[in-house]
Amino acid sequence: MNKQRRGRSAASMHPIIIVLLTVCAALLTVLILILLLGRSSMVDDGNRHGEKQTQSSVVEAGAEQEAESEVSKEPESEDEDSKESSSESEEGLDADHLYVHFIDVGQGDATLFVQGEHAMLVDTGSASSTAAASTRDLLKYLEEQKIRKLDYLLLTHGHEDHIGRAIDVMREYEIGQLIADFGNAEGYVTNTMDMAEYIGLDILKPEGGEELELGDAKIEILTGRVASIPASGEETTDVNNQSIGIRATFGDISFLLYGDGENSYEKYLLSLDVRLKSDVLKVPHHGFEASLCDEILDKIHPKFAVISSAKKSNFGFPSDVTLQKLGLSEVTTFCTNRLGNIVAETDGTDITWSTNDKGK
């Protein structure tokens, strides 16, 4: 009798077990659906985030091909022309174009202009121990571009991250003319000028209004050191505000550079009777927020901007304030700390951009 009762009791539990299994299965199904819907939502959010990044004015690392097609001012059609252009670049530089190389030297500045057989280097990066890699890279980069001679070596002002490698460049290359006027600067400036005098370089202390030729490109000196003073009219002792400013033009395309000039320098620049509107702006002072005031950005009205700074900047360059300002002005911005070496090529009408290597 006891066995029969146990058997019936076990039999009566079967429906309960089935119900429990059914409920568990339903709960598991609901859980799986919730997980799948959550994953779908995350993907959609990621896609929307990616769309926002694409709309950003800052060209990101890893998106060079997409960026090149977006910012290129060349026609998108004409496949044959593209093939010819590619063939020309493999054989060598187009002698009828201007190439502007914003060289990745970590924390510092170095910009190379090449037009035909003519070349100008603006600043040389740093020689400090923390930037030792950029030292070798600068000279290696110039070698890779098959630079034999520099028509001009222009040093915008006497800070080490702009002139640190000047002596090495003087040793390695024949230089037609050194353009520099330091005034107030650190002690290593003396060594740089001593080397220049020792090898007999022709030294030009420029003044605003002078114009130089670089093949078919024109280099206009906007300010020399003496003119690099704040709007008050008193000469500054701030080395940044003693920067030499230049505007390079090739056909209808123009590039503007003024070293580490800050707001007081920019106000003075605005007071001069000089043309500032330019297609490409080399953002002053590595994107520091004390430079690039609203008034001068409106006056320059650039389509493109380039910021040179270290990947891990001890100074926080470039600042979010500067990047936001450029973004609101719809300026397509390239940063060496994200893209490495950045090259602008122009035929005098259109500009195409390319990048290589990674930022330091």
Short mmCIF file of C-alpha atoms in Angstrom, two decimals, residues 74-346:
data_model
loop_
_atom_site.label_atom_id
_atom_site.label_comp_id
_atom_site.label_asym_id
_atom_site.label_seq_id
_atom_site.Cartn_x
_atom_site.Cartn_y
_atom_site.Cartn_z
CA GLU A 74 39.57 67.62 -56.76
CA PRO A 75 36.75 66.38 -59.07
CA GLU A 76 35.36 63.02 -57.96
CA SER A 77 35.00 61.79 -61.54
CA GLU A 78 37.63 61.67 -64.30
CA ASP A 79 39.09 58.27 -63.51
CA GLU A 80 41.73 58.67 -66.19
CA ASP A 81 42.98 61.86 -64.55
CA SER A 82 43.18 60.03 -61.22
CA LYS A 83 45.25 57.28 -62.82
CA GLU A 84 47.58 59.83 -64.36
CA SER A 85 47.92 61.65 -61.02
CA SER A 86 48.72 58.37 -59.27
CA SER A 87 51.32 57.55 -61.90
CA GLU A 88 52.93 60.95 -61.54
CA SER A 89 53.17 60.63 -57.74
CA GLU A 90 54.89 57.25 -58.09
CA GLU A 91 57.49 58.70 -60.44
CA GLY A 92 58.05 61.88 -58.41
CA LEU A 93 56.53 65.21 -57.44
CA ASP A 94 54.57 67.24 -59.95
CA ALA A 95 56.74 70.26 -60.71
CA ASP A 96 53.63 72.35 -61.32
CA HIS A 97 52.24 71.74 -57.82
CA LEU A 98 52.99 73.08 -54.35
CA TYR A 99 53.39 70.54 -51.56
CA VAL A 100 53.12 71.59 -47.93
CA HIS A 101 54.23 68.98 -45.38
CA PHE A 102 53.14 69.44 -41.78
CA ILE A 103 55.71 67.10 -40.26
CA ASP A 104 54.90 65.17 -37.11
CA VAL A 105 57.69 66.14 -34.71
CA GLY A 106 55.77 65.46 -31.52
CA GLN A 107 55.59 68.56 -29.34
CA GLY A 108 56.85 71.19 -31.76
CA ASP A 109 56.54 72.61 -35.26
CA ALA A 110 58.16 71.81 -38.60
CA THR A 111 56.54 72.67 -41.93
CA LEU A 112 58.11 71.94 -45.31
CA PHE A 113 57.13 73.76 -48.52
CA VAL A 114 58.21 72.18 -51.81
CA GLN A 115 57.59 73.73 -55.23
CA GLY A 116 59.43 72.13 -58.12
CA GLU A 117 63.13 72.09 -57.18
CA HIS A 118 62.65 74.70 -54.48
CA ALA A 119 62.09 74.06 -50.77
CA MET A 120 61.58 76.03 -47.57
CA LEU A 121 61.53 74.64 -44.02
CA VAL A 122 59.65 76.60 -41.39
CA ASP A 123 60.86 75.60 -37.89
CA THR A 124 62.63 72.36 -37.00
CA GLY A 125 60.97 70.78 -33.97
CA SER A 126 62.56 70.05 -30.61
CA ALA A 127 65.92 68.61 -29.59
CA SER A 128 64.90 67.77 -26.02
CA SER A 129 65.39 64.25 -24.72
CA THR A 130 61.63 63.69 -24.62
CA ALA A 131 61.45 64.45 -28.33
CA ALA A 132 64.55 62.55 -29.40
CA ALA A 133 62.55 60.33 -31.75
CA SER A 134 61.21 63.36 -33.61
CA THR A 135 64.80 64.52 -34.14
CA ARG A 136 65.68 61.51 -36.20
CA ASP A 137 62.31 61.52 -37.89
CA LEU A 138 62.67 65.11 -39.12
CA LEU A 139 65.98 64.47 -40.85
CA LYS A 140 64.75 61.11 -42.12
CA TYR A 141 61.59 62.71 -43.42
CA LEU A 142 63.53 65.38 -45.31
CA GLU A 143 65.71 62.64 -46.78
CA GLU A 144 62.65 60.66 -47.87
CA GLN A 145 61.34 63.74 -49.66
CA LYS A 146 64.66 63.85 -51.53
CA ILE A 147 65.43 67.34 -50.26
CA ARG A 148 68.91 68.35 -51.44
CA LYS A 149 68.86 72.05 -50.63
CA LEU A 150 66.71 74.50 -48.74
CA ASP A 151 66.17 77.87 -50.36
CA TYR A 152 65.06 79.16 -46.97
CA LEU A 153 65.20 78.00 -43.38
CA LEU A 154 62.69 80.17 -41.52
CA LEU A 155 62.64 80.07 -37.72
CA THR A 156 59.50 81.78 -36.45
CA HIS A 157 60.68 82.48 -32.89
CA GLY A 158 63.21 81.40 -30.30
CA HIS A 159 61.47 78.58 -28.46
CA GLU A 160 63.20 75.22 -28.36
CA ASP A 161 60.28 73.23 -29.78
CA HIS A 162 60.52 75.36 -32.92
CA ILE A 163 64.29 75.75 -33.40
CA GLY A 164 65.71 72.78 -31.48
CA ARG A 165 66.94 70.98 -34.60
CA ALA A 166 68.08 74.04 -36.54
CA ILE A 167 71.77 73.25 -36.01
CA ASP A 168 71.30 69.68 -37.29
CA VAL A 169 69.51 70.96 -40.37
CA MET A 170 72.31 73.47 -40.98
CA ARG A 171 74.86 70.67 -40.81
CA GLU A 172 72.99 68.38 -43.18
CA TYR A 173 71.68 70.76 -45.85
CA GLU A 174 72.83 73.57 -48.03
CA ILE A 175 70.73 76.58 -47.10
CA GLY A 176 70.25 79.60 -49.32
CA GLN A 177 69.09 81.97 -46.59
CA LEU A 178 68.31 81.80 -42.89
CA ILE A 179 65.29 83.91 -41.94
CA ALA A 180 65.30 84.62 -38.22
CA ASP A 181 65.24 87.45 -35.70
CA PHE A 182 65.03 86.18 -32.15
CA GLY A 183 65.42 89.10 -29.79
CA ASN A 184 64.31 87.74 -26.41
CA ALA A 185 64.94 83.99 -26.29
CA GLU A 186 66.57 81.21 -24.30
CA GLY A 187 70.31 80.63 -24.29
CA TYR A 188 70.37 77.88 -26.93
CA VAL A 189 69.43 80.52 -29.49
CA THR A 190 73.02 81.77 -29.21
CA ASN A 191 74.35 78.38 -30.30
CA THR A 192 72.00 78.37 -33.28
CA MET A 193 73.11 81.80 -34.47
CA ASP A 194 76.77 81.00 -33.79
CA MET A 195 76.46 77.96 -36.07
CA ALA A 196 74.77 80.05 -38.76
CA GLU A 197 77.58 82.61 -38.67
CA TYR A 198 80.26 79.90 -38.50
CA ILE A 199 79.11 78.27 -41.74
CA GLY A 200 78.57 81.66 -43.36
CA LEU A 201 74.81 81.59 -43.82
CA ASP A 202 73.11 84.60 -45.35
CA ILE A 203 70.87 85.79 -42.49
CA LEU A 204 67.74 87.84 -43.15
CA LYS A 205 66.00 89.66 -40.32
CA PRO A 206 62.64 90.13 -42.03
CA GLU A 207 60.27 93.04 -41.90
CA GLY A 208 56.57 93.08 -42.68
CA GLY A 209 55.83 93.66 -46.36
CA GLU A 210 58.81 91.78 -47.76
CA GLU A 211 58.09 89.09 -50.35
CA LEU A 212 60.14 86.02 -51.23
CA GLU A 213 59.90 83.66 -54.17
CA LEU A 214 59.84 79.90 -53.83
CA GLY A 215 59.66 78.70 -57.40
CA ASP A 216 56.18 79.77 -58.54
CA ALA A 217 55.00 80.26 -54.95
CA LYS A 218 55.09 83.60 -53.18
CA ILE A 219 56.00 83.99 -49.51
CA GLU A 220 54.79 87.26 -47.98
CA ILE A 221 56.26 88.32 -44.64
CA LEU A 222 53.36 89.65 -42.58
CA THR A 223 55.34 90.53 -39.46
CA GLY A 224 58.96 90.51 -38.45
CA ARG A 225 60.06 90.32 -34.83
CA VAL A 226 60.20 94.08 -34.35
CA ALA A 227 56.62 94.38 -35.59
CA SER A 228 55.40 91.49 -33.43
CA ILE A 229 54.05 93.63 -30.64
CA PRO A 230 50.72 93.83 -28.85
CA ALA A 231 48.03 96.30 -29.89
CA SER A 232 49.15 98.66 -27.10
CA GLY A 233 52.11 99.66 -29.27
CA GLU A 234 54.69 98.57 -26.70
CA GLU A 235 57.25 95.98 -27.76
CA THR A 236 56.57 92.64 -26.13
CA THR A 237 59.08 90.56 -24.21
CA ASP A 238 56.94 87.45 -24.76
CA VAL A 239 58.84 85.21 -27.17
CA ASN A 240 55.59 83.76 -28.56
CA ASN A 241 54.41 87.21 -29.58
CA GLN A 242 57.69 87.89 -31.39
CA SER A 243 56.81 85.22 -33.94
CA ILE A 244 57.38 85.86 -37.63
CA GLY A 245 54.14 85.57 -39.58
CA ILE A 246 53.97 84.52 -43.24
CA ARG A 247 51.33 83.95 -45.91
CA ALA A 248 52.29 81.63 -48.77
CA THR A 249 50.32 81.74 -52.01
CA PHE A 250 50.32 79.46 -55.03
CA GLY A 251 47.82 80.36 -57.70
CA ASP A 252 44.52 80.91 -55.90
CA ILE A 253 45.48 78.86 -52.83
CA SER A 254 46.99 80.34 -49.68
CA PHE A 255 48.53 79.14 -46.40
CA LEU A 256 48.88 81.23 -43.23
CA LEU A 257 51.41 80.56 -40.45
CA TYR A 258 52.41 82.73 -37.49
CA GLY A 259 54.29 80.51 -35.07
CA ASP A 260 53.05 80.71 -31.47
CA GLY A 261 51.44 84.13 -31.72
CA GLU A 262 48.79 84.63 -29.04
CA ASN A 263 45.80 86.96 -28.76
CA SER A 264 47.79 90.18 -28.29
CA TYR A 265 49.87 89.32 -31.36
CA GLU A 266 46.71 88.55 -33.32
CA LYS A 267 45.17 91.90 -32.39
CA TYR A 268 48.26 93.61 -33.72
CA LEU A 269 48.13 91.49 -36.87
CA LEU A 270 44.50 92.55 -37.38
CA SER A 271 45.54 96.20 -37.13
CA LEU A 272 47.92 95.87 -40.08
CA ASP A 273 47.01 96.46 -43.69
CA VAL A 274 47.71 92.87 -44.74
CA ARG A 275 45.60 90.18 -46.38
CA LEU A 276 44.81 87.43 -43.87
CA LYS A 277 42.10 85.42 -45.62
CA SER A 278 43.62 82.02 -46.38
CA ASP A 279 42.48 78.55 -47.42
CA VAL A 280 44.71 76.77 -44.90
CA LEU A 281 45.61 77.94 -41.40
CA LYS A 282 48.48 76.48 -39.46
CA VAL A 283 46.83 76.88 -36.06
CA PRO A 284 49.10 78.99 -33.80
CA HIS A 285 50.68 77.70 -30.59
CA HIS A 286 49.72 74.06 -31.15
CA GLY A 287 46.03 74.78 -30.53
CA PHE A 288 46.52 76.59 -27.21
CA GLU A 289 43.33 78.36 -26.12
CA ALA A 290 45.14 81.69 -25.62
CA SER A 291 45.60 81.86 -29.41
CA LEU A 292 43.16 82.00 -32.32
CA CYS A 293 40.80 84.69 -31.12
CA ASP A 294 37.35 84.88 -32.71
CA GLU A 295 38.17 88.06 -34.64
CA ILE A 296 41.20 86.64 -36.43
CA LEU A 297 39.47 83.34 -37.18
CA ASP A 298 36.65 85.28 -38.83
CA LYS A 299 39.16 87.37 -40.78
CA ILE A 300 41.20 84.36 -41.97
CA HIS A 301 38.05 82.34 -42.69
CA PRO A 302 39.98 79.14 -43.50
CA LYS A 303 38.51 76.03 -45.08
CA PHE A 304 41.19 73.81 -43.52
CA ALA A 305 43.36 73.96 -40.40
CA VAL A 306 46.35 71.95 -39.21
CA ILE A 307 47.44 71.59 -35.57
CA SER A 308 50.90 70.32 -34.69
CA SER A 309 51.22 68.79 -31.21
CA ALA A 310 52.34 65.68 -29.37
CA LYS A 311 50.08 62.66 -28.99
CA LYS A 312 50.60 62.90 -25.22
CA SER A 313 51.00 66.63 -24.72
CA ASN A 314 52.14 67.76 -21.28
CA PHE A 315 50.39 71.07 -21.98
CA GLY A 316 47.04 69.64 -23.01
CA PHE A 317 47.47 70.72 -26.65
CA PRO A 318 45.28 71.12 -28.56
CA SER A 319 42.68 72.54 -26.20
CA ASP A 320 39.02 71.59 -26.45
CA VAL A 321 38.19 75.29 -26.70
CA THR A 322 40.21 75.63 -29.90
CA LEU A 323 38.80 72.44 -31.43
CA GLN A 324 35.25 73.50 -30.64
CA LYS A 325 35.87 76.94 -32.11
CA LEU A 326 37.14 75.43 -35.36
CA GLY A 327 34.26 72.97 -35.39
CA LEU A 328 31.63 75.69 -34.98
CA SER A 329 33.26 77.56 -37.87
CA GLU A 330 33.03 74.38 -39.98
CA VAL A 331 36.79 74.26 -40.52
CA THR A 332 38.07 70.80 -41.46
CA THR A 333 40.90 70.22 -39.00
CA PHE A 334 43.88 67.87 -39.19
CA CYS A 335 46.02 67.11 -36.11
CA THR A 336 49.49 65.56 -36.23
CA ASN A 337 48.89 63.91 -32.84
CA ARG A 338 46.10 61.86 -34.46
CA LEU A 339 47.26 61.46 -38.05
CA GLY A 340 51.05 61.78 -38.06
CA ASN A 341 52.57 63.57 -41.06
CA ILE A 342 50.02 65.61 -43.01
CA VAL A 343 50.54 66.75 -46.62
CA ALA A 344 48.58 69.30 -48.62
CA GLU A 345 49.07 69.24 -52.41
CA THR A 346 47.74 72.00 -54.64
#
